[in-house]
Coordinates of C-alpha atoms in Angstrom, one line a residue:
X229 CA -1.4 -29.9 -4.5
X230 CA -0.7 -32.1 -1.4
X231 CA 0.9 -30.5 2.0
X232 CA 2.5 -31.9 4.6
X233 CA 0.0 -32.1 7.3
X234 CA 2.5 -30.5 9.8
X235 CA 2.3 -27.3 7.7
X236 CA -1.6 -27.0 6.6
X237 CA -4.8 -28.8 7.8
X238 CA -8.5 -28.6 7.6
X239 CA -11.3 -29.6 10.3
X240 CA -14.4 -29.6 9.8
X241 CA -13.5 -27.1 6.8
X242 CA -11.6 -24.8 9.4
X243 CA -8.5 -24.0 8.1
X244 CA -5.8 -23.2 10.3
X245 CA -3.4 -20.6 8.9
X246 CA 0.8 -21.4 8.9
X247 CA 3.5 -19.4 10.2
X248 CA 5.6 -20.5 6.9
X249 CA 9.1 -19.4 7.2
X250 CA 12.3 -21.2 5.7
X251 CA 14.5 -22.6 8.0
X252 CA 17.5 -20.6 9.3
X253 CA 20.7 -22.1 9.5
X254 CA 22.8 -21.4 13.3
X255 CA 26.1 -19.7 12.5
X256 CA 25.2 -18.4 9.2
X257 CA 24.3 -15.2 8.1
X258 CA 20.5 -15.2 7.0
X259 CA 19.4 -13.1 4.9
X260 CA 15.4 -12.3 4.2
X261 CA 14.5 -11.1 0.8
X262 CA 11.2 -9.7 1.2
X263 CA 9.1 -9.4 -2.3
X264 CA 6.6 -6.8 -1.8
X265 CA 4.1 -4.6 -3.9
X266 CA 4.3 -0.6 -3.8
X267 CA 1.2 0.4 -5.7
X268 CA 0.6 3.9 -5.6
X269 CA -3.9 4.5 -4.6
X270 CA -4.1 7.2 -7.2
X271 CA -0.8 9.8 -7.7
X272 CA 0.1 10.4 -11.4
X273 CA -2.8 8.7 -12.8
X274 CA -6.4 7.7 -11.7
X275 CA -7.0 4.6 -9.6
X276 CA -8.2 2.9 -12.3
X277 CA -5.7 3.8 -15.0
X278 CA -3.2 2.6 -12.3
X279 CA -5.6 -0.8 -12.1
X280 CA -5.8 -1.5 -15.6
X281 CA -2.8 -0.1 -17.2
X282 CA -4.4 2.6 -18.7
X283 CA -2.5 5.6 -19.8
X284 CA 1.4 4.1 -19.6
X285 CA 2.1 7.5 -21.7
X286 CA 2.3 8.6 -18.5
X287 CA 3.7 5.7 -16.3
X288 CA 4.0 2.4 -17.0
X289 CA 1.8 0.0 -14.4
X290 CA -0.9 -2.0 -14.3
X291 CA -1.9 -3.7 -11.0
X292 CA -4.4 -6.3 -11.7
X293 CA -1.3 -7.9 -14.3
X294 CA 0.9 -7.7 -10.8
X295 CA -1.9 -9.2 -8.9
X296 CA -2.0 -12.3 -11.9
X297 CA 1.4 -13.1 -12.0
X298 CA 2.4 -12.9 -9.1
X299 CA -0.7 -15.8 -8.1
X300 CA 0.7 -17.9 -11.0
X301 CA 3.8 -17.8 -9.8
X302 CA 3.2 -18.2 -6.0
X303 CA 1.2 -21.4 -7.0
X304 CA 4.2 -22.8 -9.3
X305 CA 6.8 -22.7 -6.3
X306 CA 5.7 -23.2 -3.1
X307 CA 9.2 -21.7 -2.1
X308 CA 7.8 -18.9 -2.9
X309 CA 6.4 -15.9 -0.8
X310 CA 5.4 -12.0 -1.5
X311 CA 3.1 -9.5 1.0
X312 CA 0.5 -7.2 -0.6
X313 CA 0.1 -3.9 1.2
X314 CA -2.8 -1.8 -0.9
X315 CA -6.0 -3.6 -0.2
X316 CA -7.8 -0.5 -2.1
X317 CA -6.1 -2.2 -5.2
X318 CA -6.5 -6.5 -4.0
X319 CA -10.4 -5.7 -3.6
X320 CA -10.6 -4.5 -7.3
X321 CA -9.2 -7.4 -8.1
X322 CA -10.7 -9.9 -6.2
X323 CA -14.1 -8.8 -6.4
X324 CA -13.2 -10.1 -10.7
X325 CA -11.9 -13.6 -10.0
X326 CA -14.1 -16.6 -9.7
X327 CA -14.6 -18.4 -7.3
X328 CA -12.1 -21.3 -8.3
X329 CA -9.0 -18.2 -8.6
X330 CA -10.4 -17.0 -4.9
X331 CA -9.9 -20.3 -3.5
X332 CA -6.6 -20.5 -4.4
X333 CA -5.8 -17.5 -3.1
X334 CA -7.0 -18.4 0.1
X335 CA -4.9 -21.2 0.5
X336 CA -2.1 -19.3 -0.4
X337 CA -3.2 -17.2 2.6
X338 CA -3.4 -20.0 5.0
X339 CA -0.1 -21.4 3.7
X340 CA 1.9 -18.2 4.6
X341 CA 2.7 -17.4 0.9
X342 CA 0.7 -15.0 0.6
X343 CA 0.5 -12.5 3.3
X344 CA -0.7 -9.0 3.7
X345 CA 1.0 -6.2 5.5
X346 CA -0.7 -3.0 6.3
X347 CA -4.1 -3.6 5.6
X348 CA -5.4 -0.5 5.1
X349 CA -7.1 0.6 1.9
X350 CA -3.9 2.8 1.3
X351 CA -0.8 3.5 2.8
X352 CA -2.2 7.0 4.3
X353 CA 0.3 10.0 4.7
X354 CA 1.1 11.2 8.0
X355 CA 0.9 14.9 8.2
X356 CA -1.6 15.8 6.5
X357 CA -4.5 13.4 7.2
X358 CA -6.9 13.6 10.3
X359 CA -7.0 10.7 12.7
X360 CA -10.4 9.9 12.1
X361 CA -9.9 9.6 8.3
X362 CA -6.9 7.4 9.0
X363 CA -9.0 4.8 11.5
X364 CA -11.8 4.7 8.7
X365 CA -9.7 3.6 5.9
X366 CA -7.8 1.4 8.0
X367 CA -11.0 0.0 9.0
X368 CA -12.1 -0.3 5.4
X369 CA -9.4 -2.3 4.4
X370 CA -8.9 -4.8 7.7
X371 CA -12.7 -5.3 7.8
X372 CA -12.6 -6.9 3.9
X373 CA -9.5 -8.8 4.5
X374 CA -11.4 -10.7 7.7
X375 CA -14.3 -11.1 6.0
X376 CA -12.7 -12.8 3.4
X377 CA -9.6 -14.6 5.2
X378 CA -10.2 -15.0 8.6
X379 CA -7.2 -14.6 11.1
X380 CA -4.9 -15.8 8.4
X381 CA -5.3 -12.6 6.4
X382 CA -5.0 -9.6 9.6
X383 CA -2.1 -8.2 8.9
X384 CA 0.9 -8.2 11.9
X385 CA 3.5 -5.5 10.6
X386 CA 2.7 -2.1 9.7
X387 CA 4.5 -1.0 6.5
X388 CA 4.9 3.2 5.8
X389 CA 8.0 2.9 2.9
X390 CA 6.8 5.6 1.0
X391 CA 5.1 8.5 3.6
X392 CA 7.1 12.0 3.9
X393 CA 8.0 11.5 7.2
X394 CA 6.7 9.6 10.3
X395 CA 4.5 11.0 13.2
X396 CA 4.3 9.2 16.6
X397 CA 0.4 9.4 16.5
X398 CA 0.7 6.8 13.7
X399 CA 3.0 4.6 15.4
X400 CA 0.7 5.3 18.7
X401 CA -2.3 3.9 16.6
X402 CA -1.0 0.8 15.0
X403 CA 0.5 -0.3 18.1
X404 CA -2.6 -0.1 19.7
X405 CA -4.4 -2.0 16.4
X406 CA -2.3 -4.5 17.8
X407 CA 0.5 -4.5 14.9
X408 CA 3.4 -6.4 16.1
X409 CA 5.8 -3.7 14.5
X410 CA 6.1 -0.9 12.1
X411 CA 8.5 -0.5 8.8
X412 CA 8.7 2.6 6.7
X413 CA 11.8 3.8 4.0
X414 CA 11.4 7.8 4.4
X415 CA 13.3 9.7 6.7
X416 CA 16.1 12.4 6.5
X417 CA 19.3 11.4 4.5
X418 CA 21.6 12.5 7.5
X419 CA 19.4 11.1 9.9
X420 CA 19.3 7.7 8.0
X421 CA 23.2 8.0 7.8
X422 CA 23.5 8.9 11.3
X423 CA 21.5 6.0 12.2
X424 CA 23.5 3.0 9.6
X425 CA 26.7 4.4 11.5
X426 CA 25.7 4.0 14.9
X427 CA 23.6 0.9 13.9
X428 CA 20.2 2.9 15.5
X429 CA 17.7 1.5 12.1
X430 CA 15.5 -0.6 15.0
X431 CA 13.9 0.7 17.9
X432 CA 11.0 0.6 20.4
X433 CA 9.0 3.3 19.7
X434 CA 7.5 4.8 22.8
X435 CA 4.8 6.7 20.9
X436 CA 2.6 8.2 23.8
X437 CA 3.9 10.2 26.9
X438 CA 0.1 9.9 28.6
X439 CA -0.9 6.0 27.3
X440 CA 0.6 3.7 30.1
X441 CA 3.3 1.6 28.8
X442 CA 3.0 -0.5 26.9
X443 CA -0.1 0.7 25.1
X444 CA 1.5 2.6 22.7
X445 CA 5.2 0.8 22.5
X446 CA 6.0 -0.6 18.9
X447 CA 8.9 -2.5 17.7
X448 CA 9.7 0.0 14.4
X449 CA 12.6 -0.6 11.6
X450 CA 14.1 1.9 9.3
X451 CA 15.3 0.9 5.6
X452 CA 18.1 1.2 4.1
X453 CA 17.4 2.4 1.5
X454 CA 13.3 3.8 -0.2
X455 CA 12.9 1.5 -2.9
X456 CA 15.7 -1.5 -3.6
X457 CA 17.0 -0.9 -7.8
X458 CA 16.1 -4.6 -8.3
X459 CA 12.6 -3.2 -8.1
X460 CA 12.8 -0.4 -10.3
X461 CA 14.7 -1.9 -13.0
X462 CA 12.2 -4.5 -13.0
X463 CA 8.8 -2.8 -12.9
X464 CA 6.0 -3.7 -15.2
X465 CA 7.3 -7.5 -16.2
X466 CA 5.0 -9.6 -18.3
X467 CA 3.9 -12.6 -16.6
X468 CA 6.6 -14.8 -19.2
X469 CA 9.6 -13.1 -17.8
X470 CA 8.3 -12.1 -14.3
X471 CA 9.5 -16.5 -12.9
X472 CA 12.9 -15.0 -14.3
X473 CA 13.3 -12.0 -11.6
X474 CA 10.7 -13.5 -8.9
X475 CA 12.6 -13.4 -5.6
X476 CA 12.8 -16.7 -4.3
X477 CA 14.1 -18.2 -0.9
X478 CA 16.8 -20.2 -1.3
X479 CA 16.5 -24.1 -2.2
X480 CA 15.9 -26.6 1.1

């Protein structure tokens, strides 16, 4: 595969990673479709039954196929682009591939077509957990990914779509991780209503009253909406059909 030089280069095998987004056209409406994994680190069934498709008698998934097709098709298109959020699941994987699949990868990663949001080994809940516990698996999970990629694989967005509820001593840790903003999907329905009416869905988080602004400030979005129906109708696609539904930006 041959880039443009503007886009990727190597010195002195030093790769320097891309910001790789499409153009945006003045005047126009653009719109960002954002493909995006939502793996689940163990809830109805076992990690590993979740890993290797074990059990679908009790629901159908099977990470590592996600984790192959969506490589195979990244590689086919270089249009293309998808974030990965449970690193608990990509180190499975990874640690399987040779080295030829890993190299690809990484230049997926230094392209910008491959990017990882999150970074934690799981996408921890917010109520429950201790803070401690929360810093350790998030330091699990960013620790592998710079090991492995370098600055081009540190996550800049925190992403929370699936957490019951939201607690401003997570938002006052990732801003301080240095996470350039925060994303989650739960919240209450008339809260989420009150918010699409008054057009309130992004904010600056002030998440500390004693950390000197701005510490603890983080740029946060609300969804629309917890998981988008293109994604559920299309869950567990076989790497023949998945190039039918990929997502893809539109054409140059």
């Amino acid at each position: 595969m041959t880039l443009p030089t503007e886009q990727y280069s190597c010195i002195h095998r030093v790769c320097v990673c891309v910001q790789s987004c499409h153009a945006t056209k003045p005047g126009m409406l653009n719109v960002h479709l954002v493909p995006h994994t939502h793996d689940d680190v163990g809830w109805l069934k076992t990690v590993d039954q979740y890993f290797y498709g074990d059990r679908n008698d009790i629901q159908h998934a099977g990470v590592q196929y996600i984790l192959d097709s969506v490589v195979d098709q990244l590689w086919k298109n270089p249009d293309r682009r998808f974030i990965y959020v449970e690193t608990a699941f990509f180190y499975h994987w990874w640690k399987s591939q040779s080295s030829s699949m890993q190299q690809t990868v990484k230049q997926l990663v230094n392209e910008g077509r491959l990017e990882f949001v999150n970074g934690g080994w799981c996408m921890s809940d917010e109520a429950a957990t201790h803070y401690s516990a929360v810093i350790d698996q998030m330091t699990i999970g960013l620790r592998f990914l710079n090991e492995t990629f370098g600055a081009c694989g540190r996550p800049r967005v925190a992403w929370h779509i699936d957490p019951f509820g939201h607690a401003r001593e997570h938002a006052s840790m990732f801003a301080q991780m240095g996470f350039d903003g925060f994303f989650f999907g739960r919240l209450d329905y008339q809260d989420r209503a009150r918010r699409m009416r008054n057009k309130e869905q992004e904010l600056l988080w002030r998440a500390s009253d004693s950390l000197t602004p701005p510490m603890a400030d983080l740029f946060t979005g609300m969804q629309s909406f917890f998981l988008h129906p293109f994604m559920l109708m299309t869950s567990g696609l076989s790497n023949r059909t998945v190039s039918h539904y990929f997502l893809t930006a539109c054409p140059r």
